[in-house]
Each structure stands twice: as C-alpha cells, then as structure tokens.
Coordinates of C-alpha atoms in Angstrom, one line a residue:
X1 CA -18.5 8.0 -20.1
X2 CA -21.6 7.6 -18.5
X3 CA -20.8 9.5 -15.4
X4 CA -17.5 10.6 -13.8
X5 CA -16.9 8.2 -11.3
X6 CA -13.2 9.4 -9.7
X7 CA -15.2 12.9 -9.0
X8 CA -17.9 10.8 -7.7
X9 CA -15.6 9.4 -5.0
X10 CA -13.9 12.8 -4.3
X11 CA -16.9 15.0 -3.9
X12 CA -18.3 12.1 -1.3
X13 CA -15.1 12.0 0.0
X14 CA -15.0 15.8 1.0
X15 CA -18.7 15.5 2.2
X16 CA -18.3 12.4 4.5
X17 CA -15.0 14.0 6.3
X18 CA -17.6 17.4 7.1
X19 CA -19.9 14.5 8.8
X20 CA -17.1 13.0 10.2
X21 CA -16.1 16.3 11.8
X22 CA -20.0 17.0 13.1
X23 CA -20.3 13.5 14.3
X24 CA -16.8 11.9 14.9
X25 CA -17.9 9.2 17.1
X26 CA -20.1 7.9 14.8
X27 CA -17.9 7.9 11.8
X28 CA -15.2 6.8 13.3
X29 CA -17.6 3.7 14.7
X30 CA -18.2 3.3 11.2
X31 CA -14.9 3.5 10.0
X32 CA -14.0 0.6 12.5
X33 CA -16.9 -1.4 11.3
X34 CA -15.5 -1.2 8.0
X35 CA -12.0 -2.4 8.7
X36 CA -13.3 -5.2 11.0
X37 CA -15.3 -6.3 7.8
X38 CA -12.4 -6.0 5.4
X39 CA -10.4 -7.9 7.5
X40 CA -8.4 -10.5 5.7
X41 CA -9.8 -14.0 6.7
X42 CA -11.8 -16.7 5.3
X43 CA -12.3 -14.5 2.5
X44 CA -10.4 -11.9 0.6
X45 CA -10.3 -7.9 1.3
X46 CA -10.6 -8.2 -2.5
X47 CA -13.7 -10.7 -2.7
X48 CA -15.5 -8.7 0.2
X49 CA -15.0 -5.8 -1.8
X50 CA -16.5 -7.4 -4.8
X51 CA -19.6 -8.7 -2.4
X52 CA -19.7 -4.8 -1.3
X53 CA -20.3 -3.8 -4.9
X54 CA -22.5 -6.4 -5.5
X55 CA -24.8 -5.1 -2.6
X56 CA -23.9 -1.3 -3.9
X57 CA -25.4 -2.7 -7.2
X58 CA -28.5 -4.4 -5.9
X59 CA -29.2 -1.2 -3.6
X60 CA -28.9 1.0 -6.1
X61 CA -25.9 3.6 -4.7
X62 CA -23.8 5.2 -6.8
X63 CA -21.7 6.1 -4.0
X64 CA -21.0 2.8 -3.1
X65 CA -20.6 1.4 -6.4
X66 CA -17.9 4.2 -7.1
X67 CA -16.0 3.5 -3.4
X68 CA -16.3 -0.5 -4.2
X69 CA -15.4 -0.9 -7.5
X70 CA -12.0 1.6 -6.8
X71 CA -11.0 -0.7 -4.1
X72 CA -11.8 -3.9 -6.1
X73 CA -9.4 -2.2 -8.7
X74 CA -6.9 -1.4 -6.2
X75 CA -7.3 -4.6 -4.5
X76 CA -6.3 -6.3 -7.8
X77 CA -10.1 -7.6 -9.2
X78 CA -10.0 -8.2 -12.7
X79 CA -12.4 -7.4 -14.9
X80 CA -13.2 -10.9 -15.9
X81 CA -14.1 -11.4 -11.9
X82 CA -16.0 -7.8 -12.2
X83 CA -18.2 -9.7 -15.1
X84 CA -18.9 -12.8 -13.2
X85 CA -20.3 -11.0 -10.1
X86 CA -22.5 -8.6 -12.5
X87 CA -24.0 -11.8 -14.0
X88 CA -25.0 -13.3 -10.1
X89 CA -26.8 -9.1 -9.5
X90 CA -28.5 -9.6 -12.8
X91 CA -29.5 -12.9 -12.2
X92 CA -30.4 -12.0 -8.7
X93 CA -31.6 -8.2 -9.0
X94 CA -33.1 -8.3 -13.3
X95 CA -33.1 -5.5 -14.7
X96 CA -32.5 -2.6 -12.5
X97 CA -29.9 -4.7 -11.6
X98 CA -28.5 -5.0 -15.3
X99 CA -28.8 -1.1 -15.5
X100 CA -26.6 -0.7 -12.5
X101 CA -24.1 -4.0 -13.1
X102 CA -23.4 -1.4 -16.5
X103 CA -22.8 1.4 -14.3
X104 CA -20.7 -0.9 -11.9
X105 CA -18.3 -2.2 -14.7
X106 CA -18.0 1.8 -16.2
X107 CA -16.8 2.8 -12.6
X108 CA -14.6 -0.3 -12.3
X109 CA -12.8 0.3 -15.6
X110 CA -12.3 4.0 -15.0
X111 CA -10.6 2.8 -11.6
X112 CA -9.1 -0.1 -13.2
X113 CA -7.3 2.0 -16.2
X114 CA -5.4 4.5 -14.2
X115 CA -2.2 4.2 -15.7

C-alpha cells in the first residue's frame, strides 16, 4: 500500500478538532457549509461525494481524497463508479491527475474493503 489512508483520516481528524476548538465559529461555519452541500437533492450525497474527490484529485490533497473517497465507500460508491470518475480527472487533469486518480482508487479500496 502506497500510503495508509485510514491513519490519514485519523491523524487529520485529531488535528482539525484542535482547530475547531481554537476557532469554533469558524469550523463550525464550515461544518454547516458542508452539510448544506451534502444535502440530498438533485444529486446524491453519494454522487457529490464522488464530485468532492474528483476536485480532492484535481487539487492535489491527500486529505481530501482520504475524507472523500471514505464517504463515497460508506455512501455505497462502487468501484466501477470510482473508475469512471478517475477517467473524467485524467481526461480533464493528464497526468498529475492520473498519478492522483491511483492514489484516489488505493484510498477508496482500503475504505471500500473493511470487512
């Protein structure tokens, strides 16, 4: 495994919440932003979770692509939809975006395979 990516969310985890404890208004603003995004609508909590690791992709964060491909998993993305939305970043983003799509699917599967 390329890189550990269930530590990866832990360790972020533990260093947002001392943020969110400096700051509280601010993460909790953010924290509203992000339900209000998620919301179920038009689109899927699931697809806008796959849209969020497409962005985590293109922008090259690790932290997001660990936070966004555990919640596609848990959301109930498969990995054949995982594959099509790394082919639109590689088509979109070449090949830093190929480099991170790899990554992407590595921290999906270690999310996905928790049983």
């Amino acid at each position: 495994m390329h890189k550990d990516w269930q530590k990866k969310t832990q360790d972020l985890s533990a260093l947002m919440q001392d943020i969110g404890k400096n700051i509280p208004d601010v993460a909790k603003g953010f924290t509203q932003m992000a339900k209000g995004a998620n919301k179920e609508g038009a689109l899927s909590h699931k697809h806008k979770e796959l849209m969020a690791l497409a962005i985590g992709i293109s922008v090259r964060c690790d932290g997001c692509i660990a936070f966004h491909s555990k919640a596609a998993a848990e959301l109930g993305a498969t990995r054949e939809e995982v594959m099509e939305m790394l082919g639109v970043c590689m088509y979109m983003g070449g090949g830093p975006a190929f480099t991170y799509a790899a990554q992407a699917l590595e921290a999906f599967d270690s999310f996905a395979n928790q049983d």
